[in-house]
JSON list of C-alpha atoms in Angstrom, two decimals:
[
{"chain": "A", "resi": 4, "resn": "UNK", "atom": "CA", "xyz": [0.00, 0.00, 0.00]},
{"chain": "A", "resi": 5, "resn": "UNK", "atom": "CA", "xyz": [2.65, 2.73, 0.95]},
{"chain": "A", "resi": 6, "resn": "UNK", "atom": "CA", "xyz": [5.42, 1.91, -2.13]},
{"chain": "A", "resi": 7, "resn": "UNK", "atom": "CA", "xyz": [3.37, 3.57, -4.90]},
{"chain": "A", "resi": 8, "resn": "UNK", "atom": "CA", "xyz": [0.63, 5.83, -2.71]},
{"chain": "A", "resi": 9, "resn": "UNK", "atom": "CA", "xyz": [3.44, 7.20, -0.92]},
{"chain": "A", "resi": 10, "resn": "UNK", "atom": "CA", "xyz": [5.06, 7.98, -3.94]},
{"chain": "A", "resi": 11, "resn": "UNK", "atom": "CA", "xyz": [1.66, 9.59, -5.38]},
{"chain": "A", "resi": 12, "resn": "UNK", "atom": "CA", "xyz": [1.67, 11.84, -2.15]},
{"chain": "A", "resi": 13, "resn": "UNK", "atom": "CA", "xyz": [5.26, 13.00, -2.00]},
{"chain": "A", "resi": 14, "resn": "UNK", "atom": "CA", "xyz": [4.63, 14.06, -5.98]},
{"chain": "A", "resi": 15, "resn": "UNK", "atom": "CA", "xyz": [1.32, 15.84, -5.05]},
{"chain": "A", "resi": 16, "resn": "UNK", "atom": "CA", "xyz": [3.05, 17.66, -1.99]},
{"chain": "A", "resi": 17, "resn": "UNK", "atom": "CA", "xyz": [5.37, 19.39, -4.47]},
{"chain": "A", "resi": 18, "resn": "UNK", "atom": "CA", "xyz": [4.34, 23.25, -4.87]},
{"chain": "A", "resi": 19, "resn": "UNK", "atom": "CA", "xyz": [2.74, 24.55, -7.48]},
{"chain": "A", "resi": 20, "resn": "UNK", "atom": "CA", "xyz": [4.15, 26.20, -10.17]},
{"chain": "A", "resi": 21, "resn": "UNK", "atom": "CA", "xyz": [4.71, 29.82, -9.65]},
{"chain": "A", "resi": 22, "resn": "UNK", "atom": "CA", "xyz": [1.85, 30.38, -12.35]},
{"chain": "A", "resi": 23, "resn": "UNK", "atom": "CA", "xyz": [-0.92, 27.87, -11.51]},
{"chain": "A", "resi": 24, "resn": "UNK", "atom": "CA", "xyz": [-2.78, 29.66, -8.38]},
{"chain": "A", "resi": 25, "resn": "UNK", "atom": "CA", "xyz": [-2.87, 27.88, -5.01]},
{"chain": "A", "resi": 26, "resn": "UNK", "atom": "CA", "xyz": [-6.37, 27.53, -4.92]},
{"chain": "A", "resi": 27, "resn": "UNK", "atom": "CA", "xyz": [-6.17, 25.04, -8.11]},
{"chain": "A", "resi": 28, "resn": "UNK", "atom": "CA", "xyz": [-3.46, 23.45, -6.35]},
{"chain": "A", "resi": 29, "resn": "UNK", "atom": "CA", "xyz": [-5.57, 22.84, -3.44]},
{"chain": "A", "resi": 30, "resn": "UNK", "atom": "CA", "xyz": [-8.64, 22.16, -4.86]},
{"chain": "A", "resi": 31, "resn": "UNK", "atom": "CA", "xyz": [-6.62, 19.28, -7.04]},
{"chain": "A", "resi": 32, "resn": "UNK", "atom": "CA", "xyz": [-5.82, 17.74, -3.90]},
{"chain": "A", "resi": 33, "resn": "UNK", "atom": "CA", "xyz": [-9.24, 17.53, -2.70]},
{"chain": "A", "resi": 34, "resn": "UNK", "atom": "CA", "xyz": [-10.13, 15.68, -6.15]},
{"chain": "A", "resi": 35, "resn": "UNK", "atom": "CA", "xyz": [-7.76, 13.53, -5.51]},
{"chain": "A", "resi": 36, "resn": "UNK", "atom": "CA", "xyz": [-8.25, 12.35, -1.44]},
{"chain": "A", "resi": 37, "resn": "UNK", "atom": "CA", "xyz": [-11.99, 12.08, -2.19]},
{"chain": "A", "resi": 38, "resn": "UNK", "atom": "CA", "xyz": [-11.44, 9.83, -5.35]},
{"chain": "A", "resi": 39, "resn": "UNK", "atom": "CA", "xyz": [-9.04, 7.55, -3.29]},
{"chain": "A", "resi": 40, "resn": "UNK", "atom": "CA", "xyz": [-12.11, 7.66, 0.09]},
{"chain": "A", "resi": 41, "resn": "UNK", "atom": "CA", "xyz": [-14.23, 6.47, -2.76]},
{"chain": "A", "resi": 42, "resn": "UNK", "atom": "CA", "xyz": [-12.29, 4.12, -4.09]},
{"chain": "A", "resi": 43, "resn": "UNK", "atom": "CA", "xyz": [-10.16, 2.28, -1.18]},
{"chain": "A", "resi": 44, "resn": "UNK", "atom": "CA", "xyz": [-11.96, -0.37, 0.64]},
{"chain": "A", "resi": 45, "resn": "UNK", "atom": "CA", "xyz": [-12.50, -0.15, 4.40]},
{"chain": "A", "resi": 46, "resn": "UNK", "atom": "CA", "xyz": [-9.55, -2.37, 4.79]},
{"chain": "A", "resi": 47, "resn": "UNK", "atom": "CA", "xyz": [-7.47, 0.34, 2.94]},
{"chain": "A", "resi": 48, "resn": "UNK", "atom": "CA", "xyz": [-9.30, 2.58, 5.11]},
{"chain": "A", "resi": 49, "resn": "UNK", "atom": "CA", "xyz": [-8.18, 1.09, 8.60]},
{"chain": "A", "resi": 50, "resn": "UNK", "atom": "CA", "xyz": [-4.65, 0.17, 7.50]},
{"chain": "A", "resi": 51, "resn": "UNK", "atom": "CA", "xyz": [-3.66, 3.51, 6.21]},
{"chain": "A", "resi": 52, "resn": "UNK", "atom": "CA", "xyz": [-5.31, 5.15, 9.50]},
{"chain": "A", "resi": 53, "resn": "UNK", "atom": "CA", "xyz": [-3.77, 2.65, 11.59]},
{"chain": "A", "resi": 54, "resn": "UNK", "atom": "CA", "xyz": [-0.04, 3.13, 10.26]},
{"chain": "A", "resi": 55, "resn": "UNK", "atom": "CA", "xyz": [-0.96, 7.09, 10.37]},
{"chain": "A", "resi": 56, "resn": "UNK", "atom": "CA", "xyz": [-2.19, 7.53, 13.93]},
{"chain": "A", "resi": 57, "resn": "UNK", "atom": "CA", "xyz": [-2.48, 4.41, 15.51]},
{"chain": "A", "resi": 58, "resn": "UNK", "atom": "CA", "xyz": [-5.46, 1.69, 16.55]},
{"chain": "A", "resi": 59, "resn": "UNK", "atom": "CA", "xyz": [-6.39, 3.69, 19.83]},
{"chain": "A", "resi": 60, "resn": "UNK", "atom": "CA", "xyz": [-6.63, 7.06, 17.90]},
{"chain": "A", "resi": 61, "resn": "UNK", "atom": "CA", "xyz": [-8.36, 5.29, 14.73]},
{"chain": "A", "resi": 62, "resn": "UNK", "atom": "CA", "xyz": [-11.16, 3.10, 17.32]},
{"chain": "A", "resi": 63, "resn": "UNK", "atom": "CA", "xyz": [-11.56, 6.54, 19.24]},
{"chain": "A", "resi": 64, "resn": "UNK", "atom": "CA", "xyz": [-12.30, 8.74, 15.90]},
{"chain": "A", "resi": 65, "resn": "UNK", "atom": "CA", "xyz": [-15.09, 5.74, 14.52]},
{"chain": "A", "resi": 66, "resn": "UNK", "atom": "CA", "xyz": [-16.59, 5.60, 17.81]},
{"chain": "A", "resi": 67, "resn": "UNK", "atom": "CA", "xyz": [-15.42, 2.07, 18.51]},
{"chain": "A", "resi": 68, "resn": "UNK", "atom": "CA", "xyz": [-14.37, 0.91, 22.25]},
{"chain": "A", "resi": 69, "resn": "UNK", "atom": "CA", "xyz": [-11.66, -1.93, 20.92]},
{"chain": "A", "resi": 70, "resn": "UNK", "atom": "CA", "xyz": [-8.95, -0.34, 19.31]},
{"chain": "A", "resi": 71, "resn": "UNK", "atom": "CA", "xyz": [-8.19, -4.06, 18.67]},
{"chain": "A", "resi": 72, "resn": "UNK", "atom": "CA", "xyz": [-10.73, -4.12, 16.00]},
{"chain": "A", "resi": 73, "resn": "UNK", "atom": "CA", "xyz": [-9.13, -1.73, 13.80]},
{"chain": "A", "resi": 74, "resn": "UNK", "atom": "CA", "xyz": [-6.77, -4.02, 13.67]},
{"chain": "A", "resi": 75, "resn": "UNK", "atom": "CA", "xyz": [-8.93, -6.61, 12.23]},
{"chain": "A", "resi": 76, "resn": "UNK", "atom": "CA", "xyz": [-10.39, -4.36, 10.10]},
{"chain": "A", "resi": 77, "resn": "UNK", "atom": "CA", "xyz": [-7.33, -3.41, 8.58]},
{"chain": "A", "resi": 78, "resn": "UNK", "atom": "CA", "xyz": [-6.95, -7.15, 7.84]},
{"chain": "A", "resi": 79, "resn": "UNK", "atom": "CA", "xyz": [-10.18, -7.29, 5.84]},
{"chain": "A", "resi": 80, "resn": "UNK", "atom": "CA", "xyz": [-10.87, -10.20, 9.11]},
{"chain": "A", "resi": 81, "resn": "UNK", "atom": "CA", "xyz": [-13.48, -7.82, 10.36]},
{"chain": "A", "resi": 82, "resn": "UNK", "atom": "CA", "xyz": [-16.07, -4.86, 8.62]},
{"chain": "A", "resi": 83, "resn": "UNK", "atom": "CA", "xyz": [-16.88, -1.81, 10.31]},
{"chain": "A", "resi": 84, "resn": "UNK", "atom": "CA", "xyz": [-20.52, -0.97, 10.84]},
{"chain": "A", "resi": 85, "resn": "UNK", "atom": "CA", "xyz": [-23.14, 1.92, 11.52]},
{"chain": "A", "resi": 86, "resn": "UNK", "atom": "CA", "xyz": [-21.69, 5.02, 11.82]},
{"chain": "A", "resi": 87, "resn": "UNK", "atom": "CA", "xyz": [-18.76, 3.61, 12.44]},
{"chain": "A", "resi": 88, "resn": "UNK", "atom": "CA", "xyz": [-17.96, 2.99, 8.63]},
{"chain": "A", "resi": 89, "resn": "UNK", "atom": "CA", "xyz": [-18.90, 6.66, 7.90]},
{"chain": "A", "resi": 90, "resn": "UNK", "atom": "CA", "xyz": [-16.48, 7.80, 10.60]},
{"chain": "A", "resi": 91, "resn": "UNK", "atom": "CA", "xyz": [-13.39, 5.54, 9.19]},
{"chain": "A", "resi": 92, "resn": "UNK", "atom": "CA", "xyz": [-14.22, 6.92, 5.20]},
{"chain": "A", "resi": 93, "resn": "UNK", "atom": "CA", "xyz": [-14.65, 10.20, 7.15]},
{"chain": "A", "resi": 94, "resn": "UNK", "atom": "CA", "xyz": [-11.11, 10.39, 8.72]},
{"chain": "A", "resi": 95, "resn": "UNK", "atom": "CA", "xyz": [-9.49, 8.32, 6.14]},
{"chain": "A", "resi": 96, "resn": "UNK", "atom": "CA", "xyz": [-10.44, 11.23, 3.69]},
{"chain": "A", "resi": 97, "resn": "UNK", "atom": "CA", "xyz": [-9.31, 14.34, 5.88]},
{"chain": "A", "resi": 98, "resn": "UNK", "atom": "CA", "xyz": [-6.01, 11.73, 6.44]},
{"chain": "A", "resi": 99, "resn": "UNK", "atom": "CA", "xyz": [-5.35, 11.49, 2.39]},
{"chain": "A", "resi": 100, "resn": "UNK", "atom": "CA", "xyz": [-6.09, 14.88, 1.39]},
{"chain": "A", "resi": 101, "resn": "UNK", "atom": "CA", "xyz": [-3.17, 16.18, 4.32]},
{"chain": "A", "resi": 102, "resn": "UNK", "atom": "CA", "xyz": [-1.14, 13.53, 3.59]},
{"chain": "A", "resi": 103, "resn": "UNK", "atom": "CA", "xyz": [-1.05, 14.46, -0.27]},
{"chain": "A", "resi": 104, "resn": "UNK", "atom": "CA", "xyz": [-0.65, 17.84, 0.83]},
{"chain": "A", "resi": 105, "resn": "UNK", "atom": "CA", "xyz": [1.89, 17.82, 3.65]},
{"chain": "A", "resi": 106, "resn": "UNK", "atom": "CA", "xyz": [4.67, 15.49, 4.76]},
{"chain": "A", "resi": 107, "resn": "UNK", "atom": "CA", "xyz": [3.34, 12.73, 7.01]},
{"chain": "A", "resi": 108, "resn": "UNK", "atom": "CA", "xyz": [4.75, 13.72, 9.77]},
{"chain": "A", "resi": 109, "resn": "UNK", "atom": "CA", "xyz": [2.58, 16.69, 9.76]},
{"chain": "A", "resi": 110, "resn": "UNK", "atom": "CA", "xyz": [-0.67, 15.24, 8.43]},
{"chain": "A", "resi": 111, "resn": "UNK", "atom": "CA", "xyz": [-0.03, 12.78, 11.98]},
{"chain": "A", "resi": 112, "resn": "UNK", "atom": "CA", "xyz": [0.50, 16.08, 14.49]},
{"chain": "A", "resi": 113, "resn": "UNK", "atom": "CA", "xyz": [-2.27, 17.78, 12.89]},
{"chain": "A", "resi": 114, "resn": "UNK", "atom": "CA", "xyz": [-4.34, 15.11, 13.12]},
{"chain": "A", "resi": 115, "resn": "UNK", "atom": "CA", "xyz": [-3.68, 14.30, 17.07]},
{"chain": "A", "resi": 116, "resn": "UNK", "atom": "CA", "xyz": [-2.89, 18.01, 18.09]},
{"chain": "A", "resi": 117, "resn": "UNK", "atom": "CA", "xyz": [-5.30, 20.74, 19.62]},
{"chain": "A", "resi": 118, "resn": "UNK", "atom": "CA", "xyz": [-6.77, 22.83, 16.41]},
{"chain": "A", "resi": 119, "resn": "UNK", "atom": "CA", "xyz": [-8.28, 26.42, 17.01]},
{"chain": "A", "resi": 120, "resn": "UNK", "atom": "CA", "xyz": [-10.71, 25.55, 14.21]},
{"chain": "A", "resi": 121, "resn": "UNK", "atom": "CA", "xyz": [-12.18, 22.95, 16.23]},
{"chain": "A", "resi": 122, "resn": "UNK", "atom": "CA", "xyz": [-12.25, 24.79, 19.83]},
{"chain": "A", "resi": 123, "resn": "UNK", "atom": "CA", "xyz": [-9.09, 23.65, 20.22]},
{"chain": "A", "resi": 124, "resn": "UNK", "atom": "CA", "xyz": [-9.30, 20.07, 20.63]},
{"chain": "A", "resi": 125, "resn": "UNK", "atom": "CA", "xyz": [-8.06, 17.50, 18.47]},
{"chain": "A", "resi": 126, "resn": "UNK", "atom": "CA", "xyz": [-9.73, 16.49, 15.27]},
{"chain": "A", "resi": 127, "resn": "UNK", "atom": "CA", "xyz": [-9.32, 12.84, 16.03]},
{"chain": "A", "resi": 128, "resn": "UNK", "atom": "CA", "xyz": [-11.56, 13.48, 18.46]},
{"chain": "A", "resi": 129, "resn": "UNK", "atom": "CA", "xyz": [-13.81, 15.51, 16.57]},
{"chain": "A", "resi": 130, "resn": "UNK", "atom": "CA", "xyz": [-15.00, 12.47, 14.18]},
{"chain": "A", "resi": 131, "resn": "UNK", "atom": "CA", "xyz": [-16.85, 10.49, 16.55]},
{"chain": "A", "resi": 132, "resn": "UNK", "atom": "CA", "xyz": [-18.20, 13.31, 19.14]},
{"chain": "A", "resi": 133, "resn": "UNK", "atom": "CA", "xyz": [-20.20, 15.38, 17.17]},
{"chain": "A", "resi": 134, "resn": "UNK", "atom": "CA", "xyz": [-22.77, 14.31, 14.05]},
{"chain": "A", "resi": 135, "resn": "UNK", "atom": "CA", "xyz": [-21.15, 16.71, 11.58]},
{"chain": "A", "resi": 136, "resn": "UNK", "atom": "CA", "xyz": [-17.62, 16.15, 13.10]},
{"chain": "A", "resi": 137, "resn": "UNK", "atom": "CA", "xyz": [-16.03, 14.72, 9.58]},
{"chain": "A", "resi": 138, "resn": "UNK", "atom": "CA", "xyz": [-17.54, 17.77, 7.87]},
{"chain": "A", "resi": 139, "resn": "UNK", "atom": "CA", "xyz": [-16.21, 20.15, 10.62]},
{"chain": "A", "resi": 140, "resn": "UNK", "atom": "CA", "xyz": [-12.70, 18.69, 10.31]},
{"chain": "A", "resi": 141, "resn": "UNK", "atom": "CA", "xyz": [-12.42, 18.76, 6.46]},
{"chain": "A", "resi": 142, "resn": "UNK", "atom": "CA", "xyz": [-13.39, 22.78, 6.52]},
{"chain": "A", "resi": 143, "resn": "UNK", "atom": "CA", "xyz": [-10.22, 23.10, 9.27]},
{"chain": "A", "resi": 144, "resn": "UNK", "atom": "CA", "xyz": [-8.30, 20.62, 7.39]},
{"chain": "A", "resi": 145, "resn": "UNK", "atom": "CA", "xyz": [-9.08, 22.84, 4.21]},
{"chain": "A", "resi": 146, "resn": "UNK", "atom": "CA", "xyz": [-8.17, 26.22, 5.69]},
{"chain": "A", "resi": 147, "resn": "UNK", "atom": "CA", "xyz": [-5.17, 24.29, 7.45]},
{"chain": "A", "resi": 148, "resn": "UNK", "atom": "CA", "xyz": [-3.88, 23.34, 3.61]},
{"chain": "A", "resi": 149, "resn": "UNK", "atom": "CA", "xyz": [-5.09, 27.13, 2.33]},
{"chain": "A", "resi": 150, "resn": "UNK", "atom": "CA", "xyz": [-2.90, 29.30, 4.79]},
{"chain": "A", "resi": 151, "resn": "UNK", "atom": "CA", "xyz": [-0.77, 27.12, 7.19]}
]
């Protein structure tokens, strides 16, 4: 999974040319994360989470009490359900589209760290507490990619 997506994402990362506008830059970023949400299996989903921010962080943002289970998941041994699917496509998304757009490194702290678009908690958290929480994210995880 990481050989040739990895690749993809360290290509997509590079800035844009000094005459194509950010916003088209951006915007071609958020093509491609929602293309690969669409069409990655929940497998995909868990694994890439999992090896981003961890089992704990990835059960907590779907809702989930075993963090064991993403695990599973990310073995195709188990399938999410409920809301809990919609969470993982949810936060796998807002993961691709920083990924592509920063280093991972960054897409990880941003992830786990205390956001002042988000009253200051952590948009890991965000996913599973509130009903629009994958919406909320992607607007700070948008803004994040706009200006820093």
């Amino acid at each position: 999974m990481r050989g040739g997506w990895m690749d993809m994402a360290a290509e997509a990362r590079a800035m844009p040319d000094v005459d194509t506008p950010s916003e088209e830059w951006a915007s071609d970023l958020i093509e491609q994360a929602h293309a690969r949400a669409v069409r990655s299996s929940t497998a995909e989903a868990a694994a890439f989470l999992q090896a981003l921010v961890g089992q704990r962080l990835t059960a907590m943002a779907t809702g989930i009490d075993d963090p064991k289970a993403v695990g599973k998941w990310a073995r195709g041994e188990r399938e999410p359900r409920g809301e809990a699917v919609r969470r993982l496509r949810e936060a796998f998304q807002v993961a691709v589209l920083l990924s592509l757009g920063e280093s991972e490194q960054t897409a990880r702290a941003w992830l786990m760290g205390m956001n002042p678009h988000l009253d200051d908690r952590a948009p890991m958290a965000i996913f599973a507490s509130s009903p629009d929480g994958g919406e909320r994210v992607m607007r700070a995880a948008r803004a994040f990619l706009a200006h820093g």
